Tab-separated table of C-alpha atoms in Angstrom:
chain	number	residue	atom	x	y	z
A	1	MET	CA	0.000	0.000	0.000
A	2	ILE	CA	2.664	2.490	1.060
A	3	GLY	CA	4.799	1.409	-1.896
A	4	LYS	CA	1.968	2.190	-4.310
A	5	ILE	CA	1.396	5.598	-2.734
A	6	CYS	CA	5.103	6.420	-2.863
A	7	GLY	CA	5.193	5.382	-6.521
A	8	PHE	CA	2.132	7.462	-7.310
A	9	ILE	CA	3.555	10.565	-5.618
A	10	ILE	CA	6.924	10.172	-7.371
A	11	VAL	CA	5.492	9.689	-10.874
A	12	LEU	CA	3.008	12.525	-10.403
A	13	SER	CA	5.762	14.852	-9.157
A	14	PHE	CA	7.990	13.942	-12.088
A	15	ILE	CA	5.272	14.710	-14.627
A	16	PHE	CA	4.477	18.002	-12.893
A	17	ALA	CA	8.103	19.045	-12.741
A	18	ILE	CA	8.481	18.435	-16.482
A	19	ILE	CA	5.335	20.414	-17.290
A	20	THR	CA	6.109	23.345	-14.986
A	21	GLY	CA	9.843	23.360	-15.735
A	22	ASN	CA	10.780	22.764	-12.089
A	23	VAL	CA	13.235	19.972	-12.961
A	24	SER	CA	16.275	21.461	-11.238
A	25	ALA	CA	14.242	22.100	-8.087
A	26	LEU	CA	13.093	18.488	-8.340
A	27	SER	CA	16.584	17.017	-8.333
A	28	ASP	CA	17.504	19.250	-5.388
A	29	ALA	CA	14.423	17.990	-3.613
A	30	ILE	CA	15.400	14.346	-4.162
A	31	TYR	CA	18.720	14.804	-2.394
A	32	LYS	CA	17.115	16.896	0.292
A	33	GLY	CA	14.484	14.217	0.885
A	34	ALA	CA	17.016	11.411	1.256
A	35	ASP	CA	19.138	13.630	3.449
A	36	SER	CA	16.356	14.572	5.807
A	37	ALA	CA	15.216	10.936	6.003
A	38	ILE	CA	18.605	9.899	7.372
A	39	ASN	CA	18.766	12.922	9.675
A	40	LEU	CA	15.360	12.004	10.998
A	41	SER	CA	16.396	8.352	11.412
A	42	LEU	CA	19.444	9.413	13.397
A	43	SER	CA	17.481	11.667	15.703
A	44	LEU	CA	14.835	8.953	16.009
A	45	MET	CA	17.594	6.491	16.868
A	46	GLY	CA	18.594	8.514	19.920
A	47	MET	CA	14.986	8.867	21.013
A	48	MET	CA	14.237	5.208	20.311
A	49	CYS	CA	17.140	4.045	22.451
A	50	LEU	CA	16.151	6.362	25.274
A	51	TRP	CA	12.434	5.576	25.328
A	52	ASN	CA	12.843	1.864	24.696
A	53	GLY	CA	15.324	1.760	27.569
A	54	LEU	CA	12.960	3.663	29.848
A	55	MET	CA	10.095	1.371	28.835
A	56	GLN	CA	12.138	-1.654	29.775
A	57	VAL	CA	12.835	-0.108	33.183
A	58	ALA	CA	9.181	0.856	33.659
A	59	GLN	CA	8.192	-2.679	32.762
A	60	SER	CA	10.482	-4.466	35.167
A	61	SER	CA	9.646	-2.042	37.969
A	62	GLY	CA	5.947	-2.823	37.572
A	63	ALA	CA	4.895	0.736	36.684
A	64	ILE	CA	3.517	-0.327	33.300
A	65	ASP	CA	1.301	-2.998	34.828
A	66	LYS	CA	-0.312	-0.437	37.121
A	67	ALA	CA	-0.942	2.034	34.296
A	68	THR	CA	-2.374	-0.750	32.143
A	69	ARG	CA	-4.756	-1.900	34.843
A	70	PHE	CA	-5.972	1.685	35.150
A	71	MET	CA	-6.666	2.018	31.414
A	72	SER	CA	-7.806	-1.550	30.869
A	73	PRO	CA	-11.588	-1.014	30.409
A	74	VAL	CA	-10.923	1.273	27.437
A	75	LEU	CA	-8.072	-0.808	26.056
A	76	ARG	CA	-10.131	-3.980	26.277
A	77	PHE	CA	-12.793	-2.479	24.024
A	78	LEU	CA	-10.272	-1.014	21.559
A	79	PHE	CA	-7.843	-3.934	21.341
A	80	PRO	CA	-9.763	-7.160	22.062
A	81	ASP	CA	-7.116	-9.447	20.570
A	82	ALA	CA	-4.199	-8.023	22.570
A	83	TYR	CA	-6.392	-8.177	25.656
A	84	LYS	CA	-7.302	-11.817	25.068
A	85	LYS	CA	-3.691	-12.820	24.408
A	86	ASN	CA	-2.514	-10.557	27.232
A	87	ASN	CA	0.380	-9.357	25.092
A	88	GLY	CA	1.098	-5.746	24.211
A	89	MET	CA	-1.387	-4.008	26.513
A	90	GLY	CA	1.375	-2.321	28.511
A	91	GLU	CA	3.071	-1.026	25.367
A	92	ILE	CA	-0.222	0.278	24.002
A	93	ALA	CA	-1.011	2.020	27.296
A	94	ALA	CA	2.435	3.621	27.422
A	95	SER	CA	2.298	4.786	23.831
A	96	MET	CA	-1.205	6.221	24.162
A	97	SER	CA	-0.297	8.128	27.310
A	98	ALA	CA	2.786	9.460	25.530
A	99	ASN	CA	0.500	10.698	22.748
A	100	ILE	CA	-1.918	12.269	25.207
A	101	PHE	CA	0.845	14.071	27.105
A	102	GLY	CA	2.396	15.137	23.814
A	103	ILE	CA	5.958	14.020	24.419
A	104	GLY	CA	6.406	14.303	20.653
A	105	ASN	CA	9.369	12.261	19.518
A	106	GLY	CA	8.983	9.982	22.510
A	107	ALA	CA	5.626	8.759	21.247
A	108	THR	CA	6.909	7.208	17.998
A	109	PRO	CA	9.372	4.720	19.559
A	110	LEU	CA	6.752	3.650	22.086
A	111	ALA	CA	4.191	3.226	19.305
A	112	ILE	CA	6.599	1.078	17.292
A	113	LYS	CA	7.228	-1.041	20.356
A	114	ALA	CA	3.476	-1.553	20.686
A	115	MET	CA	3.225	-2.440	16.977
A	116	GLU	CA	5.942	-5.057	17.442
A	117	LYS	CA	3.883	-6.676	20.205
A	118	LEU	CA	0.744	-6.562	18.054
A	119	GLN	CA	2.727	-8.153	15.242
A	120	GLU	CA	3.629	-11.016	17.618
A	121	ASN	CA	-0.104	-11.529	18.219
A	122	ASN	CA	-0.515	-11.440	14.450
A	123	SER	CA	2.043	-14.299	14.238
A	124	GLY	CA	4.296	-12.177	12.023
A	125	GLY	CA	1.915	-12.076	9.054
A	126	GLU	CA	2.017	-9.563	6.199
A	127	ARG	CA	-1.618	-8.635	6.728
A	128	ALA	CA	-2.521	-6.093	9.391
A	129	SER	CA	-4.546	-7.374	12.336
A	130	ASN	CA	-7.640	-5.506	13.530
A	131	ASP	CA	-5.763	-4.317	16.608
A	132	MET	CA	-3.015	-2.876	14.424
A	133	ILE	CA	-5.506	-0.932	12.316
A	134	MET	CA	-7.154	0.460	15.445
A	135	PHE	CA	-3.820	1.387	16.965
A	136	THR	CA	-2.499	3.113	13.837
A	137	VAL	CA	-5.705	5.023	13.103
A	138	LEU	CA	-5.745	6.274	16.705
A	139	GLY	CA	-2.108	7.251	16.219
A	140	THR	CA	-3.112	9.475	13.293
A	141	ALA	CA	-5.868	11.143	15.356
A	142	SER	CA	-3.986	13.688	17.390
A	143	LEU	CA	-4.789	12.954	21.045
A	144	ASP	CA	-2.383	15.574	22.353
A	145	ILE	CA	-3.862	17.590	25.282
A	146	PHE	CA	-1.313	20.422	25.087
A	147	PRO	CA	-0.726	21.537	21.493
A	148	THR	CA	2.519	23.286	22.475
A	149	THR	CA	3.913	23.874	18.965
A	150	LEU	CA	0.613	25.283	17.793
A	151	VAL	CA	0.333	27.682	20.737
A	152	ALA	CA	3.952	28.747	20.206
A	153	LEU	CA	3.248	29.444	16.527
A	154	ARG	CA	0.136	31.451	17.384
A	155	ARG	CA	2.012	33.457	19.973
A	156	ALA	CA	4.874	34.113	17.532
A	157	ALA	CA	2.358	35.402	14.961
A	158	GLY	CA	1.048	37.923	17.505
A	159	SER	CA	-2.285	36.346	18.417
A	160	ALA	CA	-4.313	38.305	20.982
A	161	ASN	CA	-5.037	35.052	22.786
A	162	PRO	CA	-2.861	32.131	21.663
A	163	PHE	CA	-4.694	29.738	24.009
A	164	GLU	CA	-8.262	30.414	22.859
A	165	ILE	CA	-8.192	27.430	20.485
A	166	ILE	CA	-7.440	24.820	23.154
A	167	ILE	CA	-11.001	23.921	24.129
A	168	PRO	CA	-12.301	23.689	20.538
A	169	VAL	CA	-9.198	21.608	19.716
A	170	TRP	CA	-10.132	19.186	22.506
A	171	ILE	CA	-13.689	18.903	21.216
A	172	CYS	CA	-12.502	18.462	17.636
A	173	SER	CA	-9.887	15.835	18.592
A	174	PHE	CA	-12.336	13.924	20.749
A	175	VAL	CA	-15.136	13.817	18.177
A	176	THR	CA	-12.652	12.888	15.419
A	177	ALA	CA	-11.203	10.086	17.552
A	178	VAL	CA	-14.668	8.710	18.315
A	179	LEU	CA	-15.473	8.688	14.598
A	180	ALA	CA	-12.142	6.954	13.893
A	181	VAL	CA	-12.892	4.222	16.438
A	182	LEU	CA	-16.382	3.678	15.009
A	183	LEU	CA	-15.056	3.447	11.441
A	184	VAL	CA	-12.365	0.962	12.441
A	185	LYS	CA	-14.879	-1.179	14.341
A	186	ILE	CA	-17.238	-1.178	11.345
A	187	VAL	CA	-14.516	-1.994	8.806
A	188	CYS	CA	-13.043	-4.703	11.023
A	189	SER	CA	-16.410	-6.395	11.452
A	190	PHE	CA	-16.383	-6.980	7.667
A	191	ARG	CA	-12.849	-8.395	7.574
A	192	LYS	CA	-11.801	-12.025	8.068
B	1	MET	CA	-5.581	32.185	30.739
B	2	ARG	CA	-3.422	31.869	33.848
B	3	LYS	CA	-4.570	28.277	34.274
B	4	VAL	CA	-3.757	27.306	30.699
B	5	ASN	CA	-0.322	28.837	31.100
B	6	THR	CA	0.283	26.624	34.118
B	7	ILE	CA	-0.905	23.597	32.181
B	8	LEU	CA	1.597	24.343	29.425
B	9	LYS	CA	4.371	24.723	31.986
B	10	VAL	CA	3.449	21.407	33.562
B	11	SER	CA	3.499	19.757	30.136
B	12	THR	CA	7.126	20.766	29.588
B	13	LEU	CA	7.877	19.083	32.903
B	14	VAL	CA	6.556	15.682	31.824
B	15	VAL	CA	9.680	14.451	30.063
B	16	PRO	CA	12.246	15.672	32.631
B	17	LEU	CA	10.042	14.149	35.308
B	18	CYS	CA	10.130	10.758	33.544
B	19	ILE	CA	13.920	10.917	33.454
B	20	ALA	CA	14.099	12.006	37.097
B	21	LEU	CA	11.947	9.020	38.079
B	22	PHE	CA	14.340	6.834	36.109
B	23	GLY	CA	17.247	8.305	38.101
B	24	LEU	CA	15.455	7.554	41.351
B	25	CYS	CA	14.781	4.049	40.130
B	26	LEU	CA	18.499	3.559	39.402
B	27	LEU	CA	19.348	4.724	42.908
B	28	LEU	CA	16.702	2.868	44.888
B	29	SER	CA	15.890	-0.369	43.087
B	30	LYS	CA	17.544	-3.615	44.072
B	31	LYS	CA	17.275	-4.977	40.539
B	32	ASP	CA	19.880	-4.131	37.869
B	33	MET	CA	17.884	-1.278	36.349
B	34	PHE	CA	20.789	0.075	34.340
B	35	GLY	CA	21.140	-3.312	32.681
B	36	GLU	CA	17.404	-3.252	31.914
B	37	PHE	CA	17.798	0.207	30.378
B	38	THR	CA	20.630	-0.798	28.061
B	39	LYS	CA	18.756	-3.936	27.036
B	40	GLY	CA	15.760	-1.860	25.984
B	41	ALA	CA	17.919	0.807	24.332
B	42	ALA	CA	19.678	-1.811	22.197
B	43	SER	CA	16.343	-3.033	20.842
B	44	GLY	CA	15.413	0.570	20.002
B	45	MET	CA	18.583	0.869	17.962
B	46	LYS	CA	17.625	-2.131	15.832
B	47	THR	CA	14.171	-0.723	15.140
B	48	ALA	CA	15.572	2.641	14.056
B	49	VAL	CA	17.897	0.939	11.561
B	50	ARG	CA	15.050	-1.157	10.176
B	51	LEU	CA	12.990	1.990	9.704
B	52	ALA	CA	15.497	4.103	7.737
B	53	PRO	CA	14.891	2.598	4.254
B	54	THR	CA	11.131	3.261	4.442
B	55	LEU	CA	11.815	6.841	5.455
B	56	VAL	CA	14.272	7.443	2.614
B	57	ALA	CA	11.718	6.440	-0.031
B	58	LEU	CA	8.837	8.255	1.615
B	59	MET	CA	10.631	11.519	2.306
B	60	CYS	CA	12.147	11.625	-1.185
B	61	ALA	CA	8.669	11.266	-2.630
B	62	ILE	CA	7.184	13.943	-0.380
B	63	SER	CA	10.037	16.347	-1.001
B	64	MET	CA	9.579	15.831	-4.768
B	65	PHE	CA	5.848	16.388	-4.433
B	66	ASN	CA	6.382	19.775	-2.769
B	67	ALA	CA	9.166	20.932	-5.111
B	68	SER	CA	7.522	19.907	-8.394
B	69	GLY	CA	4.629	22.332	-7.950
B	70	ALA	CA	2.147	19.423	-7.784
B	71	ALA	CA	1.106	20.320	-4.221
B	72	GLU	CA	0.433	23.901	-5.244
B	73	TYR	CA	-1.466	22.875	-8.382
B	74	ILE	CA	-3.752	20.492	-6.498
B	75	ALA	CA	-4.391	23.140	-3.854
B	76	ASN	CA	-5.346	25.678	-6.545
B	77	MET	CA	-7.600	23.157	-8.240
B	78	LEU	CA	-9.410	22.350	-4.993
B	79	SER	CA	-9.951	25.868	-3.699
B	80	PRO	CA	-13.063	26.732	-5.786
B	81	VAL	CA	-14.615	23.405	-4.731
B	82	CYS	CA	-13.881	24.244	-1.105
B	83	LYS	CA	-15.458	27.662	-1.395
B	84	LYS	CA	-18.655	26.040	-2.637
B	85	ILE	CA	-18.880	23.751	0.392
B	86	GLY	CA	-18.155	26.551	2.839
B	87	LEU	CA	-14.473	26.034	3.607
B	88	PRO	CA	-12.162	29.050	3.394
B	89	SER	CA	-9.866	28.578	0.392
B	90	GLY	CA	-6.873	29.859	2.392
B	91	ILE	CA	-6.635	26.560	4.277
B	92	VAL	CA	-6.437	24.359	1.169
B	93	PRO	CA	-2.622	24.207	0.712
B	94	PHE	CA	-2.306	23.353	4.386
B	95	VAL	CA	-4.939	20.616	4.193
B	96	VAL	CA	-3.224	19.068	1.152
B	97	VAL	CA	0.189	18.948	2.852
B	98	ARG	CA	-0.967	18.083	6.371
B	99	PRO	CA	-1.210	14.275	5.879
B	100	LEU	CA	2.215	14.154	4.229
B	101	SER	CA	4.741	16.213	6.095
B	102	GLY	CA	5.013	17.713	9.572
B	103	GLY	CA	7.756	20.190	8.640
B	104	ALA	CA	5.984	21.509	5.548
B	105	SER	CA	2.670	21.837	7.360
B	106	THR	CA	4.307	23.807	10.186
B	107	ALA	CA	5.780	26.122	7.550
B	108	LEU	CA	2.330	26.542	5.999
B	109	ILE	CA	0.736	27.265	9.381
B	110	SER	CA	3.050	30.198	10.010
B	111	ASP	CA	2.536	31.274	6.398
B	112	ILE	CA	-1.245	31.363	6.919
B	113	PHE	CA	-0.861	33.178	10.261
B	114	GLU	CA	1.253	35.798	8.562
B	115	LYS	CA	-1.099	36.222	5.608
B	116	TYR	CA	-4.470	36.174	7.391
B	117	GLY	CA	-3.543	36.583	11.073
B	118	PRO	CA	-3.819	33.878	13.755
B	119	ASP	CA	-7.116	35.326	15.042
B	120	SER	CA	-8.854	35.393	11.654
B	121	PHE	CA	-11.385	32.740	10.639
B	122	VAL	CA	-8.793	31.068	8.396
B	123	GLY	CA	-6.161	31.273	11.145
B	124	ARG	CA	-8.461	29.708	13.727
B	125	CYS	CA	-9.629	26.995	11.335
B	126	THR	CA	-6.008	26.146	10.575
B	127	SER	CA	-5.233	26.030	14.298
B	128	LEU	CA	-8.094	23.619	14.970
B	129	ILE	CA	-7.152	21.315	12.099
B	130	ALA	CA	-3.482	21.398	13.111
B	131	GLY	CA	-4.388	20.561	16.701
B	132	SER	CA	-6.675	17.647	15.872
B	133	SER	CA	-4.981	15.917	12.936
B	134	ASP	CA	-1.572	14.480	12.266
B	135	THR	CA	0.816	13.502	9.465
B	136	LEU	CA	-1.127	10.339	8.748
B	137	LEU	CA	0.829	9.014	5.767
B	138	TYR	CA	4.086	9.281	7.698
B	139	ILE	CA	2.591	7.620	10.774
B	140	ILE	CA	1.045	4.760	8.811
B	141	SER	CA	4.287	4.097	6.901
B	142	VAL	CA	6.422	4.207	10.021
B	143	TYR	CA	4.163	2.041	12.188
B	144	PHE	CA	3.621	-0.642	9.551
B	145	GLY	CA	7.096	-0.279	8.010
B	146	ALA	CA	8.735	-1.016	11.348
B	147	VAL	CA	7.002	-4.391	11.670
B	148	GLY	CA	7.038	-5.342	7.981
B	149	VAL	CA	3.287	-5.472	7.462
B	150	LYS	CA	2.424	-4.772	3.811
B	151	LYS	CA	-1.344	-5.222	3.683
B	152	THR	CA	-2.676	-2.447	5.860
B	153	GLY	CA	-6.382	-3.246	5.464
B	154	GLY	CA	-8.582	-0.177	5.718
B	155	THR	CA	-6.074	1.916	7.653
B	156	LEU	CA	-5.335	4.595	5.050
B	157	PRO	CA	-8.914	5.177	3.825
B	158	ILE	CA	-10.209	5.337	7.409
B	159	ALA	CA	-7.487	7.803	8.398
B	160	LEU	CA	-8.233	9.958	5.341
B	161	ILE	CA	-12.002	9.978	5.937
B	162	THR	CA	-11.373	10.921	9.568
B	163	MET	CA	-9.116	13.760	8.475
B	164	PHE	CA	-11.698	15.102	5.998
B	165	PHE	CA	-14.306	15.003	8.698
B	166	CYS	CA	-11.885	16.841	10.980
B	167	VAL	CA	-11.512	19.664	8.435
B	168	PHE	CA	-15.277	20.165	8.164
B	169	PHE	CA	-15.870	19.833	11.859
B	170	ALA	CA	-13.087	22.354	12.591
B	171	SER	CA	-14.685	25.014	10.404
B	172	PHE	CA	-18.069	24.247	11.984
B	173	LEU	CA	-16.603	24.649	15.491
B	174	CYS	CA	-14.944	27.920	14.485
B	175	ARG	CA	-18.326	29.297	13.475
B	176	ILE	CA	-19.836	28.264	16.816
B	177	PHE	CA	-17.016	29.322	19.124
B	178	PHE	CA	-15.787	32.595	17.711
């Protein structure tokens, strides 16, 4: 799926660049893209090591189990398979709280860790499990309670009240997330 | 206002607090917590390496998409349609780029704030969309790329539908709130 999308974007961009005469900008962009991918991977690597290490510590100290028990009614509804197999709930709980508290780069490594657990439940198949779809779709719905970057941008642009958008953002995020969950549940009930 | 400021301050404390707790754990626990940390960190390293090839392809494609003028063209094409359904046309370039790239969408947010002002209807709409959506293509590729799952089921269409809904709902909320 991602391969097809990548291919589509590349071919479309190439055709556009030829038509609009942006070819030199295009070749610049190719190098820049590859460059920033590796830069991002390197900075992710640092964050991944840190957060994976902290997760391991949190796990063996029992902190994860407590957090999971606290969130378990919600998690049980969202991720029935992981709940049944009792594998990955802690990782999901940690990653979702990271998203909610908006620790930015910390959330991605934790999410990947959770995906790895869900992939174990999926017995390493190439086809996404229902839990994985739910987890990823929720990952794309921004659950962040403190949109710090956004508020900083608004303040920098001279807004009279940079914070005025917070409550509508909460409403919008919440309603969007509920819709996302419903859609995933509906789509998954047709899969098998 | 004062309260929200405090909340934001607390939120910058979350990460240092996590690390401080880790320090305490190192000091007080009887288990070999440092060994646990390095074990986890090593597995993070492996994941990051496995992820890099996906990112190279994806970010090349996105960078090409922005530089070729395709993003701009699609945004121009969509803006009359948006006007008809009640969305301000100023948000269109941002909405097109939002699912693809975090950096480019941040650039477009400050662009819109500069052009229309952060407290204008367009500025507020953009703020709401930015606060309730994310770079979905990047997230989907990274999450599934890291575990080697190729058939992602309905993930992308569901995420896209949710994002479209978010755009409409944001402009609706703006009309109600401000």
